[in-house]
PDB file of C-alpha atoms in Angstrom:
ATOM      1  CA  MET A  22      75.909 -71.237 -52.151  1.00 59.00           C
ATOM      2  CA  ARG A  23      76.108 -74.123 -54.571  1.00 54.00           C
ATOM      3  CA  ASP A  24      74.300 -73.958 -57.907  1.00 58.00           C
ATOM      4  CA  ASP A  25      73.645 -76.948 -60.211  1.00 63.00           C
ATOM      5  CA  ARG A  26      77.060 -76.611 -61.925  1.00 65.00           C
ATOM      6  CA  VAL A  27      78.935 -76.713 -58.605  1.00 59.00           C
ATOM      7  CA  GLN A  28      76.735 -79.555 -57.322  1.00 65.00           C
ATOM      8  CA  ALA A  29      77.656 -81.603 -60.397  1.00 67.00           C
ATOM      9  CA  ALA A  30      81.383 -80.921 -59.813  1.00 70.00           C
ATOM     10  CA  GLY A  31      81.462 -82.864 -56.542  1.00 70.00           C
ATOM     11  CA  HIS A  32      80.590 -83.069 -52.869  1.00 67.00           C
ATOM     12  CA  PHE A  33      81.007 -80.373 -50.245  1.00 64.00           C
ATOM     13  CA  PRO A  34      83.459 -79.562 -48.673  1.00 63.00           C
ATOM     14  CA  GLU A  35      85.810 -80.807 -51.401  1.00 69.00           C
ATOM     15  CA  VAL A  36      84.044 -78.604 -53.959  1.00 62.00           C
ATOM     16  CA  LYS A  37      82.772 -75.389 -52.423  1.00 71.00           C
ATOM     17  CA  GLY A  38      80.280 -72.956 -53.870  1.00 66.00           C
ATOM     18  CA  SER A  39      80.407 -69.199 -53.872  1.00 62.00           C
ATOM     19  CA  LEU A  40      80.562 -67.017 -50.776  1.00 62.00           C
ATOM     20  CA  LEU A  41      77.311 -65.208 -50.034  1.00 60.00           C
ATOM     21  CA  ARG A  42      77.868 -61.464 -49.950  1.00 67.00           C
ATOM     22  CA  HIS A  43      74.306 -60.142 -50.187  1.00 59.00           C
ATOM     23  CA  ASP A  44      73.471 -58.930 -46.663  1.00 76.00           C
ATOM     24  CA  LYS A  45      69.688 -59.276 -47.017  1.00 80.00           C
ATOM     25  CA  LEU A  46      70.005 -62.855 -48.304  1.00 74.00           C
ATOM     26  CA  VAL A  47      72.364 -63.795 -45.454  1.00 65.00           C
ATOM     27  CA  GLU A  48      69.943 -62.260 -42.911  1.00 82.00           C
ATOM     28  CA  PHE A  49      67.043 -64.162 -44.508  1.00 77.00           C
ATOM     29  CA  ILE A  50      68.932 -67.460 -44.272  1.00 76.00           C
ATOM     30  CA  HIS A  51      69.882 -66.791 -40.638  1.00 75.00           C
ATOM     31  CA  ARG A  52      66.267 -66.027 -39.681  1.00 87.00           C
ATOM     32  CA  ASN A  53      65.057 -69.247 -41.293  1.00 84.00           C
ATOM     33  CA  TYR A  54      67.882 -71.612 -40.258  1.00 91.00           C
ATOM     34  CA  GLU A  55      66.724 -74.650 -38.264  1.00 93.00           C
ATOM     35  CA  SER A  56      66.755 -78.438 -38.177  1.00 94.00           C
ATOM     36  CA  ASP A  57      64.168 -81.054 -38.923  1.00 95.00           C
ATOM     37  CA  ASP A  58      63.281 -84.006 -36.691  1.00 95.00           C
ATOM     38  CA  ARG A  59      66.065 -86.103 -38.291  1.00 94.00           C
ATOM     39  CA  GLY A  60      68.807 -83.580 -37.419  1.00 95.00           C
ATOM     40  CA  GLN A  61      69.198 -82.219 -40.945  1.00 95.00           C
ATOM     41  CA  TRP A  62      69.797 -78.465 -41.019  1.00 95.00           C
ATOM     42  CA  PHE A  63      68.096 -76.260 -43.591  1.00 93.00           C
ATOM     43  CA  PHE A  64      66.691 -72.851 -44.230  1.00 88.00           C
ATOM     44  CA  GLN A  65      63.072 -72.458 -45.227  1.00 88.00           C
ATOM     45  CA  ASN A  66      62.468 -70.479 -48.424  1.00 87.00           C
ATOM     46  CA  GLY A  67      58.684 -70.286 -48.670  1.00 88.00           C
ATOM     47  CA  PRO A  68      57.487 -73.856 -49.328  1.00 90.00           C
ATOM     48  CA  GLN A  69      61.019 -75.012 -50.228  1.00 90.00           C
ATOM     49  CA  ARG A  70      63.574 -76.360 -47.763  1.00 90.00           C
ATOM     50  CA  VAL A  71      67.181 -75.793 -48.718  1.00 87.00           C
ATOM     51  CA  TYR A  72      69.261 -78.385 -46.862  1.00 91.00           C
ATOM     52  CA  VAL A  73      72.699 -77.409 -45.612  1.00 89.00           C
ATOM     53  CA  GLU A  74      75.902 -79.401 -45.933  1.00 88.00           C
ATOM     54  CA  LEU A  75      77.806 -78.887 -42.676  1.00 93.00           C
ATOM     55  CA  GLU A  76      81.571 -78.561 -42.766  1.00 90.00           C
ATOM     56  CA  SER A  77      81.747 -79.211 -39.020  1.00 94.00           C
ATOM     57  CA  THR A  78      78.727 -78.451 -36.807  1.00 97.00           C
ATOM     58  CA  PRO A  79      75.280 -76.847 -37.147  1.00 97.00           C
ATOM     59  CA  LEU A  80      76.344 -73.695 -35.321  1.00 97.00           C
ATOM     60  CA  ILE A  81      79.514 -71.626 -35.182  1.00 97.00           C
ATOM     61  CA  TRP A  82      79.909 -69.801 -31.893  1.00 98.00           C
ATOM     62  CA  ARG A  83      81.426 -66.347 -31.499  1.00 97.00           C
ATOM     63  CA  VAL A  84      82.816 -65.608 -28.043  1.00 98.00           C
ATOM     64  CA  THR A  85      83.148 -62.025 -26.823  1.00 97.00           C
ATOM     65  CA  GLU A  86      85.542 -60.513 -24.322  1.00 96.00           C
ATOM     66  CA  ASP A  87      82.921 -60.811 -21.560  1.00 96.00           C
ATOM     67  CA  LEU A  88      82.604 -64.540 -22.508  1.00 97.00           C
ATOM     68  CA  SER A  89      79.062 -64.242 -23.822  1.00 97.00           C
ATOM     69  CA  ILE A  90      78.343 -66.306 -26.919  1.00 98.00           C
ATOM     70  CA  THR A  91      76.428 -65.669 -30.132  1.00 97.00           C
ATOM     71  CA  SER A  92      75.785 -68.125 -32.938  1.00 96.00           C
ATOM     72  CA  HIS A  93      76.703 -67.376 -36.547  1.00 94.00           C
ATOM     73  CA  SER A  94      73.019 -66.631 -37.107  1.00 92.00           C
ATOM     74  CA  GLY A  95      72.929 -63.995 -34.356  1.00 93.00           C
ATOM     75  CA  ARG A  96      71.226 -65.924 -31.553  1.00 95.00           C
ATOM     76  CA  THR A  97      72.636 -65.784 -28.035  1.00 96.00           C
ATOM     77  CA  GLY A  98      73.109 -68.919 -26.018  1.00 97.00           C
ATOM     78  CA  VAL A  99      73.972 -70.232 -22.575  1.00 97.00           C
ATOM     79  CA  VAL A 100      76.791 -72.781 -22.338  1.00 98.00           C
ATOM     80  CA  ARG A 101      75.784 -76.136 -20.848  1.00 98.00           C
ATOM     81  CA  GLU A 102      78.873 -78.169 -21.762  1.00 98.00           C
ATOM     82  CA  THR A 103      82.253 -77.674 -23.419  1.00 98.00           C
ATOM     83  CA  LEU A 104      84.151 -80.309 -25.351  1.00 98.00           C
ATOM     84  CA  VAL A 105      87.512 -80.560 -27.072  1.00 98.00           C
ATOM     85  CA  ASP A 106      88.313 -83.032 -29.863  1.00 98.00           C
ATOM     86  CA  GLU A 107      91.483 -84.838 -30.877  1.00 97.00           C
ATOM     87  CA  SER A 108      92.547 -81.856 -33.039  1.00 97.00           C
ATOM     88  CA  GLY A 109      92.084 -79.338 -30.235  1.00 96.00           C
ATOM     89  CA  ARG A 110      88.854 -77.849 -31.618  1.00 97.00           C
ATOM     90  CA  LEU A 111      86.553 -76.476 -28.936  1.00 98.00           C
ATOM     91  CA  TYR A 112      82.799 -77.057 -29.052  1.00 98.00           C
ATOM     92  CA  LEU A 113      79.927 -75.619 -27.043  1.00 98.00           C
ATOM     93  CA  HIS A 114      76.711 -77.441 -26.245  1.00 98.00           C
ATOM     94  CA  THR A 115      74.206 -74.735 -25.357  1.00 98.00           C
ATOM     95  CA  ASP A 116      70.556 -74.170 -24.625  1.00 97.00           C
ATOM     96  CA  ILE A 117      69.927 -73.498 -28.342  1.00 95.00           C
ATOM     97  CA  GLY A 118      72.206 -76.041 -29.982  1.00 96.00           C
ATOM     98  CA  PHE A 119      75.637 -77.445 -30.597  1.00 98.00           C
ATOM     99  CA  GLY A 120      78.524 -75.800 -32.381  1.00 98.00           C
ATOM    100  CA  LEU A 121      82.184 -75.108 -32.910  1.00 98.00           C
ATOM    101  CA  VAL A 122      83.918 -72.067 -31.420  1.00 98.00           C
ATOM    102  CA  HIS A 123      85.123 -69.739 -34.185  1.00 98.00           C
ATOM    103  CA  THR A 124      88.918 -69.846 -34.532  1.00 96.00           C
ATOM    104  CA  MET A 125      89.174 -66.064 -34.210  1.00 97.00           C
ATOM    105  CA  ASP A 126      87.617 -66.266 -30.739  1.00 98.00           C
ATOM    106  CA  MET A 127      89.881 -68.904 -29.224  1.00 97.00           C
ATOM    107  CA  THR A 128      91.701 -66.309 -27.087  1.00 97.00           C
ATOM    108  CA  HIS A 129      88.456 -65.512 -25.258  1.00 97.00           C
ATOM    109  CA  ALA A 130      87.516 -69.199 -25.095  1.00 97.00           C
ATOM    110  CA  ALA A 131      90.944 -70.076 -23.668  1.00 96.00           C
ATOM    111  CA  GLU A 132      90.403 -67.463 -20.973  1.00 97.00           C
ATOM    112  CA  ALA A 133      87.112 -69.138 -19.998  1.00 97.00           C
ATOM    113  CA  VAL A 134      88.914 -72.482 -19.760  1.00 97.00           C
ATOM    114  CA  GLU A 135      91.889 -71.074 -17.827  1.00 97.00           C
ATOM    115  CA  ARG A 136      89.546 -69.394 -15.328  1.00 96.00           C
ATOM    116  CA  GLY A 137      87.643 -72.667 -14.839  1.00 96.00           C
ATOM    117  CA  ILE A 138      84.399 -71.245 -16.223  1.00 97.00           C
ATOM    118  CA  TRP A 139      84.452 -73.823 -19.016  1.00 98.00           C
ATOM    119  CA  GLN A 140      85.808 -77.301 -18.277  1.00 98.00           C
ATOM    120  CA  PRO A 141      86.035 -79.186 -21.570  1.00 98.00           C
ATOM    121  CA  SER A 142      85.672 -82.932 -21.689  1.00 98.00           C
ATOM    122  CA  GLU A 143      87.357 -84.926 -24.427  1.00 98.00           C
ATOM    123  CA  VAL A 144      85.468 -86.238 -27.427  1.00 98.00           C
ATOM    124  CA  THR A 145      86.333 -87.465 -30.905  1.00 97.00           C
ATOM    125  CA  ALA A 146      85.013 -85.454 -33.829  1.00 97.00           C
ATOM    126  CA  ALA A 147      83.455 -88.626 -35.280  1.00 96.00           C
ATOM    127  CA  GLN A 148      81.212 -88.976 -32.194  1.00 96.00           C
ATOM    128  CA  LEU A 149      79.681 -85.512 -32.462  1.00 98.00           C
ATOM    129  CA  PRO A 150      76.896 -86.052 -35.054  1.00 97.00           C
ATOM    130  CA  SER A 151      75.325 -88.994 -33.236  1.00 96.00           C
ATOM    131  CA  ARG A 152      75.870 -87.561 -29.769  1.00 97.00           C
ATOM    132  CA  PHE A 153      74.329 -84.185 -30.616  1.00 97.00           C
ATOM    133  CA  GLY A 154      71.808 -85.379 -33.199  1.00 97.00           C
ATOM    134  CA  PHE A 155      72.869 -83.624 -36.397  1.00 97.00           C
ATOM    135  CA  VAL A 156      73.444 -84.826 -39.947  1.00 96.00           C
ATOM    136  CA  PRO A 157      76.608 -83.379 -41.504  1.00 95.00           C
ATOM    137  CA  SER A 158      75.539 -84.207 -45.062  1.00 92.00           C
ATOM    138  CA  PRO A 159      71.857 -84.719 -45.875  1.00 91.00           C
ATOM    139  CA  ALA A 160      72.832 -85.397 -49.506  1.00 86.00           C
ATOM    140  CA  ARG A 161      75.235 -88.209 -48.588  1.00 84.00           C
ATOM    141  CA  GLN A 162      72.687 -89.633 -46.150  1.00 81.00           C
ATOM    142  CA  ARG A 163      70.060 -89.723 -48.927  1.00 81.00           C
ATOM    143  CA  GLN A 164      72.542 -91.380 -51.317  1.00 82.00           C
ATOM    144  CA  ALA A 165      73.434 -94.029 -48.721  1.00 77.00           C
ATOM    145  CA  ALA A 166      69.749 -94.729 -48.038  1.00 76.00           C
ATOM    146  CA  LYS A 167      69.043 -95.003 -51.768  1.00 80.00           C
ATOM    147  CA  ALA A 168      71.975 -97.392 -52.278  1.00 78.00           C
ATOM    148  CA  ALA A 169      70.864 -99.526 -49.320  1.00 81.00           C
ATOM    149  CA  SER A 170      67.337 -99.785 -50.659  1.00 81.00           C
ATOM    150  CA  GLN A 171      68.635-101.028 -54.035  1.00 81.00           C
ATOM    151  CA  GLU A 172      70.650-103.873 -52.501  1.00 73.00           C
TER     152      GLU A 172
END
């Protein structure tokens, strides 16, 4: 979570906020986490939308021993496509969204690949936002739009 002081110190992910440790707040955010029609991710807090700065992708996927997947917000998904980028990061495109496989679950993910259940295609990380329709940084997008309008 980034308060005004941290926001003023610089952009995410260079300057990170504090780790959320309050279980009820984390559950609330997970229940209300979604994207708008422009691909900007947020959580709804009553009438207020709190936009999220993404370090990589909108979702982080956990993979279990039986190869089922669950997003960081607790939703289950069905894999439609797997991709691997130039750094070897594995991504899942699913029925509920796009995300990165959690590093701690790469053993299970590798098993799915080795067994031919998942057949990753190659992609560059830079292609992901436009291909899967998400905005990594709503704040930077707003700043760019503001600068363009002043030219």
